[in-house]
mmCIF file of C-alpha atoms in Angstrom:
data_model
loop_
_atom_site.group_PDB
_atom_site.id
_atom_site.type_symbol
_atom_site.label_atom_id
_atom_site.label_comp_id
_atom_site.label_asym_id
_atom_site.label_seq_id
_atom_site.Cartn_x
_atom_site.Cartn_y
_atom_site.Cartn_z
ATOM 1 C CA UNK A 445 -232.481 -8.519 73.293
ATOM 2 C CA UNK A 446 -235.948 -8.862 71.647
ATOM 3 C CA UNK A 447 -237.466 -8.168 74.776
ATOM 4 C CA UNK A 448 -235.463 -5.130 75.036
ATOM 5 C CA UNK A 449 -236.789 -4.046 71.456
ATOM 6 C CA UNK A 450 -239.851 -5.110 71.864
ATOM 7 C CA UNK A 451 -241.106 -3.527 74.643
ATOM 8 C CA UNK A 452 -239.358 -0.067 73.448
ATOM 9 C CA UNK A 453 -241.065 -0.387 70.429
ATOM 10 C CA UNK A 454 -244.684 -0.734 72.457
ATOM 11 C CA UNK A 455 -244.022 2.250 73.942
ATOM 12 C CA UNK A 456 -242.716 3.968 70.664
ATOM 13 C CA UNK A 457 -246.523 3.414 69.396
ATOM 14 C CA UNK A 458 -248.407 4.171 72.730
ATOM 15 C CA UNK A 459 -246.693 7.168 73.070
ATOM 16 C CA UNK A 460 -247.876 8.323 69.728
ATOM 17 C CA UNK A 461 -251.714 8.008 70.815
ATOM 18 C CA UNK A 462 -251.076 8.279 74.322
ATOM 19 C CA UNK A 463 -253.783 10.020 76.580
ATOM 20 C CA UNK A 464 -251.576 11.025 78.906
ATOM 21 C CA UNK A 465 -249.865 13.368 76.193
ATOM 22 C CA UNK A 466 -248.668 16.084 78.966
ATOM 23 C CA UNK A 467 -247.445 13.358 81.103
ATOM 24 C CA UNK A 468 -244.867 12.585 78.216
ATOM 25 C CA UNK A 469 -244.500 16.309 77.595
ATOM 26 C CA UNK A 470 -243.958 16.928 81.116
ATOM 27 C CA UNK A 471 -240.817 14.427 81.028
ATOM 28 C CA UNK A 472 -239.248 15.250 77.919
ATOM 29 C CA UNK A 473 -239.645 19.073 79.360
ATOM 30 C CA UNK A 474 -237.962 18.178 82.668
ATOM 31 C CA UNK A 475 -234.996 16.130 80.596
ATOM 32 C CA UNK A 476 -234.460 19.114 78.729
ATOM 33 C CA UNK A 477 -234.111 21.746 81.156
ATOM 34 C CA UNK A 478 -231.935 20.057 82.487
ATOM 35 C CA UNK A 479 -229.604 18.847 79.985
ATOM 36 C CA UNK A 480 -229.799 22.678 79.089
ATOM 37 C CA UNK A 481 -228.630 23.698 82.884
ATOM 38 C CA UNK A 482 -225.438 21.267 83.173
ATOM 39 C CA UNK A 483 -224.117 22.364 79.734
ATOM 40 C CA UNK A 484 -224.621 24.402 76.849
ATOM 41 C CA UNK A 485 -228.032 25.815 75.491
ATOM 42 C CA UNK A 486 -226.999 25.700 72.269
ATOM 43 C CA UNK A 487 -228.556 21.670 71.169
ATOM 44 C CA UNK A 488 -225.697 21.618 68.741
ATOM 45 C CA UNK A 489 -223.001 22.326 71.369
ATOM 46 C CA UNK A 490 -224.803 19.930 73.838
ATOM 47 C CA UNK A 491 -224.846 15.926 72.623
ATOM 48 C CA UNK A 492 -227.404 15.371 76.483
ATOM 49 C CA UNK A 493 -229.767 18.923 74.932
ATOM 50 C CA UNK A 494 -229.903 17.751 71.502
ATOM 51 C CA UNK A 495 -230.865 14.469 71.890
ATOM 52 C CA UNK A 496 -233.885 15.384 74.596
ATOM 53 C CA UNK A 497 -234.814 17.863 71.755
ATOM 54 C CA UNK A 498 -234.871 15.137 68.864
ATOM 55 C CA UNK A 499 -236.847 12.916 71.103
ATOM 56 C CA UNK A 500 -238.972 15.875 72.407
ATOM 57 C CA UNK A 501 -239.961 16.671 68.628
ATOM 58 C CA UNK A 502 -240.559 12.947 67.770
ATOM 59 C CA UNK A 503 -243.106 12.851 69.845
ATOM 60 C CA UNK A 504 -244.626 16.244 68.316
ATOM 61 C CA UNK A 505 -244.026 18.554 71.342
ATOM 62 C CA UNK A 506 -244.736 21.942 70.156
ATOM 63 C CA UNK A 507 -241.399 24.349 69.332
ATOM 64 C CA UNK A 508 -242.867 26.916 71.702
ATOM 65 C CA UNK A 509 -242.749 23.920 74.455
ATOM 66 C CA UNK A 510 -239.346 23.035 73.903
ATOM 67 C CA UNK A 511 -238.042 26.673 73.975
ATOM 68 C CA UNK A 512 -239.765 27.063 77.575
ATOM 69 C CA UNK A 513 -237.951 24.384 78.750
ATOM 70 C CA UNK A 514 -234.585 25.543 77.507
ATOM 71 C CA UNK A 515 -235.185 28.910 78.872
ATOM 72 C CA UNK A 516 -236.629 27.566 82.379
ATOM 73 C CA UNK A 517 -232.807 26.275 82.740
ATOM 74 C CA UNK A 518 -231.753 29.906 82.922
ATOM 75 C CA UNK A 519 -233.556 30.821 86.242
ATOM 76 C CA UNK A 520 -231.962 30.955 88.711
ATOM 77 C CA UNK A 521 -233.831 29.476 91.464
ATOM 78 C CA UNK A 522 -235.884 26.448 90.956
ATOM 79 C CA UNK A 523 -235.249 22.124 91.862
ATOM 80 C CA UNK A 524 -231.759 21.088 91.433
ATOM 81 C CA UNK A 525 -233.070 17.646 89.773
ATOM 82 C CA UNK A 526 -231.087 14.219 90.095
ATOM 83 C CA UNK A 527 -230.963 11.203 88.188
ATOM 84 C CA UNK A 528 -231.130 7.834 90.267
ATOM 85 C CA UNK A 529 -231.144 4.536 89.582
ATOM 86 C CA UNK A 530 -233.343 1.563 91.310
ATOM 87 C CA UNK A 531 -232.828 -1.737 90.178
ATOM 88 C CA UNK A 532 -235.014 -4.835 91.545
ATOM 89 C CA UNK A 533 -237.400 -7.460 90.336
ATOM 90 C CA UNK A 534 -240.956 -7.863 89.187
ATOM 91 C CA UNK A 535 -243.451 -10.188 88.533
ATOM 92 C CA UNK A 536 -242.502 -13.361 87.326
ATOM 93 C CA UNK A 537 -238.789 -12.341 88.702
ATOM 94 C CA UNK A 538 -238.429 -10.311 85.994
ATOM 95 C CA UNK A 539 -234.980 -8.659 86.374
ATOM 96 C CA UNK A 540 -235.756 -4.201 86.272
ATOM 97 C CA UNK A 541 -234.042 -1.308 85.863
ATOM 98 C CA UNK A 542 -235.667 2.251 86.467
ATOM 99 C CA UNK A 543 -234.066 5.007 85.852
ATOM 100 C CA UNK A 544 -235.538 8.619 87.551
ATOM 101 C CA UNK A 545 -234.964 12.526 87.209
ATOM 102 C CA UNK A 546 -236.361 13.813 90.475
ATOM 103 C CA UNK A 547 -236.044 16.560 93.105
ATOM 104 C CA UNK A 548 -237.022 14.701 95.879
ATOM 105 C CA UNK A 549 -235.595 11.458 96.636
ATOM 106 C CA UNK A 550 -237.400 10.409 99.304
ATOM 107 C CA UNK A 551 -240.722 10.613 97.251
ATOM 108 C CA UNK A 552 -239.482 8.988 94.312
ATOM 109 C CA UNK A 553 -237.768 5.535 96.031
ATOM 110 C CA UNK A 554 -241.108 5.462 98.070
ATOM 111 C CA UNK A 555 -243.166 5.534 95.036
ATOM 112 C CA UNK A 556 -240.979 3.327 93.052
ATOM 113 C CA UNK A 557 -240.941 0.521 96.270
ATOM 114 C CA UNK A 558 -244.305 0.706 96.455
ATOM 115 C CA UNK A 559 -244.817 -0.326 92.915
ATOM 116 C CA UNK A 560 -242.638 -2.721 92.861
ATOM 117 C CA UNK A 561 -244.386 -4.490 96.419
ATOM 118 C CA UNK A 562 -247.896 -4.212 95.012
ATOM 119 C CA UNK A 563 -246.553 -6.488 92.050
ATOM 120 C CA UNK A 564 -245.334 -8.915 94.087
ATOM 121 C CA UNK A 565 -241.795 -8.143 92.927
ATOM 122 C CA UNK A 566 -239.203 -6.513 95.227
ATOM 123 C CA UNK A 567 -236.864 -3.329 95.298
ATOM 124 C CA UNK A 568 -232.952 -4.263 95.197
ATOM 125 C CA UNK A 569 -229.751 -2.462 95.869
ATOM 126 C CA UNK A 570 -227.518 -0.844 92.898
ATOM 127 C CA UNK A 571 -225.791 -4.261 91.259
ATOM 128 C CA UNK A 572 -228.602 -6.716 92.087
ATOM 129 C CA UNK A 573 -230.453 -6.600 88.857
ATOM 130 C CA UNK A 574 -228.060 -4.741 86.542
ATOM 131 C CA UNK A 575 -225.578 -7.604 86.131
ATOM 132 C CA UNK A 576 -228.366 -8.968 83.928
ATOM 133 C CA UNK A 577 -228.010 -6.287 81.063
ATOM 134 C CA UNK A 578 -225.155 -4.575 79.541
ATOM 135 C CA UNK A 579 -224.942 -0.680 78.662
ATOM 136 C CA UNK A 580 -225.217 0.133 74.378
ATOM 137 C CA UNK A 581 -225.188 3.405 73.016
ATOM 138 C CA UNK A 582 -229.183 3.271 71.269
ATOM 139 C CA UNK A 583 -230.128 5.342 68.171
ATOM 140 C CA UNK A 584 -233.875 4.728 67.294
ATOM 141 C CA UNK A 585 -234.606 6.064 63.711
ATOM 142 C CA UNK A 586 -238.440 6.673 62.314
ATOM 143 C CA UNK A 587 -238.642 4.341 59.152
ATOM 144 C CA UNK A 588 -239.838 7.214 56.855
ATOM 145 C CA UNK A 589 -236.093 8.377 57.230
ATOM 146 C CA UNK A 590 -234.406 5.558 55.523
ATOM 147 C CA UNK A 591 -234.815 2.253 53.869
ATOM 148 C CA UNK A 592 -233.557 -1.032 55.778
ATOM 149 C CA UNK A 593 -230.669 -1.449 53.092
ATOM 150 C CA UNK A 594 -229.743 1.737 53.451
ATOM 151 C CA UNK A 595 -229.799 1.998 57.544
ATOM 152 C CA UNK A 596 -227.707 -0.818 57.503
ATOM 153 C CA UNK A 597 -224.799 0.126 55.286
ATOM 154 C CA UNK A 598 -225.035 3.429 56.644
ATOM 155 C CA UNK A 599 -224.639 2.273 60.332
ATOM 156 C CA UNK A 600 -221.935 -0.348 59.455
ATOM 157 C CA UNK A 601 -220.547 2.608 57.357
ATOM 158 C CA UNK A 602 -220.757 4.817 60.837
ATOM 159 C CA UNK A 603 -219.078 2.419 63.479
ATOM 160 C CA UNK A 604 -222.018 0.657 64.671
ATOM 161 C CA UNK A 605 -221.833 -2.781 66.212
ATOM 162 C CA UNK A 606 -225.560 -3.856 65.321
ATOM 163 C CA UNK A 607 -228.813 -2.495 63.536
ATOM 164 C CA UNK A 608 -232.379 -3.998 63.846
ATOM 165 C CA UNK A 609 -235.230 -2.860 61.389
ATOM 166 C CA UNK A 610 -238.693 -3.319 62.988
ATOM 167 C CA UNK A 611 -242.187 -2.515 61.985
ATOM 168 C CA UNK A 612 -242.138 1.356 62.915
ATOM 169 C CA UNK A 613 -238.122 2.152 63.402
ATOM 170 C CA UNK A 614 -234.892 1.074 63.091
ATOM 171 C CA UNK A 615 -232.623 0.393 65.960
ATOM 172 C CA UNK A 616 -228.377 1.159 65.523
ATOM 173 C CA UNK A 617 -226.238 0.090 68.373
ATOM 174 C CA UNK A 618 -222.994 0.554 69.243
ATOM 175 C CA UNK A 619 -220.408 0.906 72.443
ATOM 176 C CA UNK A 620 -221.550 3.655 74.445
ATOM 177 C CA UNK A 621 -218.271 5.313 74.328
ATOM 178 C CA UNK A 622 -218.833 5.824 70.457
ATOM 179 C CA UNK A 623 -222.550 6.510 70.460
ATOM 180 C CA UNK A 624 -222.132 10.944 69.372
ATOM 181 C CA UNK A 625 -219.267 9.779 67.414
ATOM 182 C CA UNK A 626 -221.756 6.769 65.626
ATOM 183 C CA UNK A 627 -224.581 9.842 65.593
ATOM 184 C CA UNK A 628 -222.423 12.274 63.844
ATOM 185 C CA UNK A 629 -222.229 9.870 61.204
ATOM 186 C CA UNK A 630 -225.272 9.303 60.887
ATOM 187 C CA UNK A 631 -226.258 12.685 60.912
ATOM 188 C CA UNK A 632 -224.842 13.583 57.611
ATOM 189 C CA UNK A 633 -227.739 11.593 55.657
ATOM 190 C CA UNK A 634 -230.323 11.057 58.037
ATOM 191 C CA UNK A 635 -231.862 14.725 59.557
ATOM 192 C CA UNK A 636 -234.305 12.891 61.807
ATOM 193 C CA UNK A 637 -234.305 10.887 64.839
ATOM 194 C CA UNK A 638 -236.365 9.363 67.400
ATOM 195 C CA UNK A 639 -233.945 9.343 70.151
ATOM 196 C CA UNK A 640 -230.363 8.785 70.762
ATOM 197 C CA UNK A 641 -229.705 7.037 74.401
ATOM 198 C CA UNK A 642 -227.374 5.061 76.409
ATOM 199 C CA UNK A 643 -229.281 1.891 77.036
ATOM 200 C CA UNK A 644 -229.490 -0.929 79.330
ATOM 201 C CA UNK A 645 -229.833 -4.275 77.171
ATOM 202 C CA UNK A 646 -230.901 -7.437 78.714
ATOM 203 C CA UNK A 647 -227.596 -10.116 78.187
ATOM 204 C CA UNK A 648 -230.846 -12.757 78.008
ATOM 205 C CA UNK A 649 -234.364 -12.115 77.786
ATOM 206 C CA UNK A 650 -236.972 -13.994 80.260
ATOM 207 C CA UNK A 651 -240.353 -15.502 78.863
ATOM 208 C CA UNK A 652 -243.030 -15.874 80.957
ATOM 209 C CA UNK A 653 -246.437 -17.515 80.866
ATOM 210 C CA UNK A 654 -249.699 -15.900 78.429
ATOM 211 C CA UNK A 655 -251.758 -15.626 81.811
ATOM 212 C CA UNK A 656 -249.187 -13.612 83.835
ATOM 213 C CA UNK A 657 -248.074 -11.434 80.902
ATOM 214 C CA UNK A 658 -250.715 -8.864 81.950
ATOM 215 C CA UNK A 659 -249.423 -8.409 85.568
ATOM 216 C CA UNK A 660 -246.209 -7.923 83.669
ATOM 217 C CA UNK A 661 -247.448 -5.259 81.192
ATOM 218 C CA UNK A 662 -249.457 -3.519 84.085
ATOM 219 C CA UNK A 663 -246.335 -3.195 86.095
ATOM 220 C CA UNK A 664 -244.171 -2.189 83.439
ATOM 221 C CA UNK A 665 -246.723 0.693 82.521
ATOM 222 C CA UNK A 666 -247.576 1.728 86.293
ATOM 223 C CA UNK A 667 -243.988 2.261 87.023
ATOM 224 C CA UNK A 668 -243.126 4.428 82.829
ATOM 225 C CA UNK A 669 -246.431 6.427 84.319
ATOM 226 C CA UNK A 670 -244.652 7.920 87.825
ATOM 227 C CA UNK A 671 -244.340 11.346 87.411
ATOM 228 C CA UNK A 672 -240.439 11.065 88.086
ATOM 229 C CA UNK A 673 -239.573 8.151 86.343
ATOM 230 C CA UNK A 674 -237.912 8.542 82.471
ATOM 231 C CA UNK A 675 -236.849 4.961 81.417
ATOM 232 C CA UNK A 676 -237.586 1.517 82.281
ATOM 233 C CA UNK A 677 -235.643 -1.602 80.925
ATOM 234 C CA UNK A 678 -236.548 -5.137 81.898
ATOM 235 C CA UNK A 679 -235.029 -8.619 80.105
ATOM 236 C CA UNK A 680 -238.732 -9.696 79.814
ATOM 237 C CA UNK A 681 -239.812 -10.920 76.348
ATOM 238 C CA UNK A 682 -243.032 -9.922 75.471
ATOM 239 C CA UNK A 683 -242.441 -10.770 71.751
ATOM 240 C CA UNK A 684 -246.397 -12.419 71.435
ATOM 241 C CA UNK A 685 -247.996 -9.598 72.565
#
């Protein structure tokens, strides 16, 4: 599970000084269009909208940006987006789970194979690298928001099952099944989130060697950088990085 946390929380802080700013943008605008075309527009009438918009605005997208978005749902032509899953193994048989939003298929599982072959890892079927994680309802939370005493109470208050303080956020888990119930909660002290996602959390985390922890960072990154890719979990521990 550190692994899990650990890498999330890498990404938490290079998304914040990220180059590649309208790369992020660009995802966070695809995840909300179409959250807002399968249900409501209103974010508080839509659990999927609201919590694209939360994560949208942590990572300062501009209001004007976000509204676009919700408003490109409306049109009525345009890609009918789908999410996919590809599941494999990466360097150092690191056991991976990517998880896509695309409108083309065939490009994305190309792309996504090729990545992982370059690595020296391989692309699996659905099943062959999931059985290594289980699915939590995640709720990352900025640590301006709330002390650790506080987050904890709160989320034991709320129906969690777990929360982890690290250096930038804190981390509430719970059964998927309960996660907008477990937000709700939540919601009535804390205004702010950084996201609020279903999860896939490694049941054991891998270590691997110093030298070969590059190759694993590089493919980690290479794949969170395809165009049509929005998560990537892996039960590698990078915890010394």
């Amino acid at each position: 599970m550190a692994g899990h946390s650990h890498w999330a929380g890498i990404k938490h802080k290079k998304g914040k000084a990220d180059k590649q700013r309208s790369k992020i943008f660009s995802k966070l605008s695809k995840e909300i269009t179409v959250a807002a075309k399968l249900g409501d527009k209103d974010p508080a009438m839509n659990p999927r909208l609201r919590s694209a918009v939360q994560a949208a605005r942590s990572a300062n997208m501009p209001k004007d940006n976000i509204e676009r978005a919700i408003d490109k749902s409306s049109a009525a032509t345009g890609a009918n987006f789908e999410n996919l899953r590809y599941e494999g193994f990466g360097p150092e048989k690191i056991a991976v789970i990517v998880e896509t939003l695309t409108d083309n298929k065939n490009r994305t599982a190309s792309n996504i194979r090729t990545i992982f072959q370059k690595s020296g890892g391989s692309l699996g079927t659905q099943g062959s690298a999931s059985h290594n994680f289980q699915q939590l309802g995640i709720i990352k939370i900025d640590k301006k928001e709330i002390s650790d005493e506080k987050i904890l109470d709160l989320a034991i208050e709320s129906g969690a099952d777990e929360c982890f303080s690290y250096e930038d956020y804190h981390e509430v888990q719970c059964q998927m099944s309960e996660i907008y119930n477990v937000k709700k909660n939540l919601e009535k002290i804390i205004a702010n989130f950084i996201s609020t996602e279903i999860e896939w959390v490694p049941l054991n985390s891998v270590e691997v060697n110093k030298e070969n922890k590059d190759n694993v960072v590089d493919f980690l990154e290479t794949l969170e950088e395809d165009d049509d890719v929005q998560n990537v979990y892996s039960n590698v521990n990078l915890g010394g990085i």
